[in-house]
Steps between C-alpha positions, in 0.01 A plus 500: 500500500261220479636139445283252305476132594711252325248216551142498489328471845351158458820342373604190678780519746851417359574133573817367608699354193359751253713592204764757575544797273811498272685747719493238777740279315494196293344273752143558405248288708617313794259262648523279794558201284800669337661591823437172671305666784181287424657180523734578790795385304711773326557454134856436388627735247537353152825534316517785259748535212744790529357640170161533660652649807700762294172596319330542820756759622423718215262795555139434440323840468146523363469822319176671398423581136638846553783377703615247228473785244703729707755230582539407127523854374741611778718201446517548127583866535778418748629231283503719189683763684752249607528375151545852377802532735666166468411384157445810289127467456505152370138399402599139494611512854183685598296236342686215661445673849133555402419133504580416869321809605202367314518169674531664855204727430282212401611282792468784775166636386220391737232251372229749479694719269661243260389672179667837604843334460460445127364852461776661704785328332488671159442848672814440707697408175408841347576694835831327521590601139491865588857538625663276227304597190678711235420864603648744246275795404298600815160377594399362163842323458454322822143399414625373159804317661250335742276398219792360300633306795145370560473381133851354461504305824139401516617134532620565857179663580300201362728257662478661850126534460476121406701407805264698716202366344614136525568540868191675566314227311644214693431665814133568409461142390647373832270735699209378309580142555545552868175666526329208323677259728379688804137511369514118434625445865239729641232308295616164618 
């Protein structure tokens, strides 16, 4: 099987200190100035608060658009099954569990796919309702139970979508401001 090039043939060689992909860790770009190699004097580490250290220990995956949708839908389906077993299909418990899943989906989606988090969240809410919606009367009874649950508990759906939308908007604004700052630095 033929393998295609990942870079164009005239692309410049990769320079040392280039940005690392998200899978490489949180470090990002390391330059000689940051490591202290340029000056010959190693940099002393700055004191970091315990809260920042705890946040840095959390996983930091970067999910694609499809991956974030699958994560959200699978999580909501699993939580709905757990809700059916432990709490007797409580839609309030399901709604409360929906909010952190929305936040995680919006935080873990990669920058190029930010919009997909807001689209995937309502779909995942509906997928998760399948095990806990009222299902008396066969296929049409299940569909009516799903529609009724969506209508009666739309507040949770809107709230989770709003949480994801706010997080995605903040991430997008921060990304745009960083790019503008890089352009200003490059122009100077």
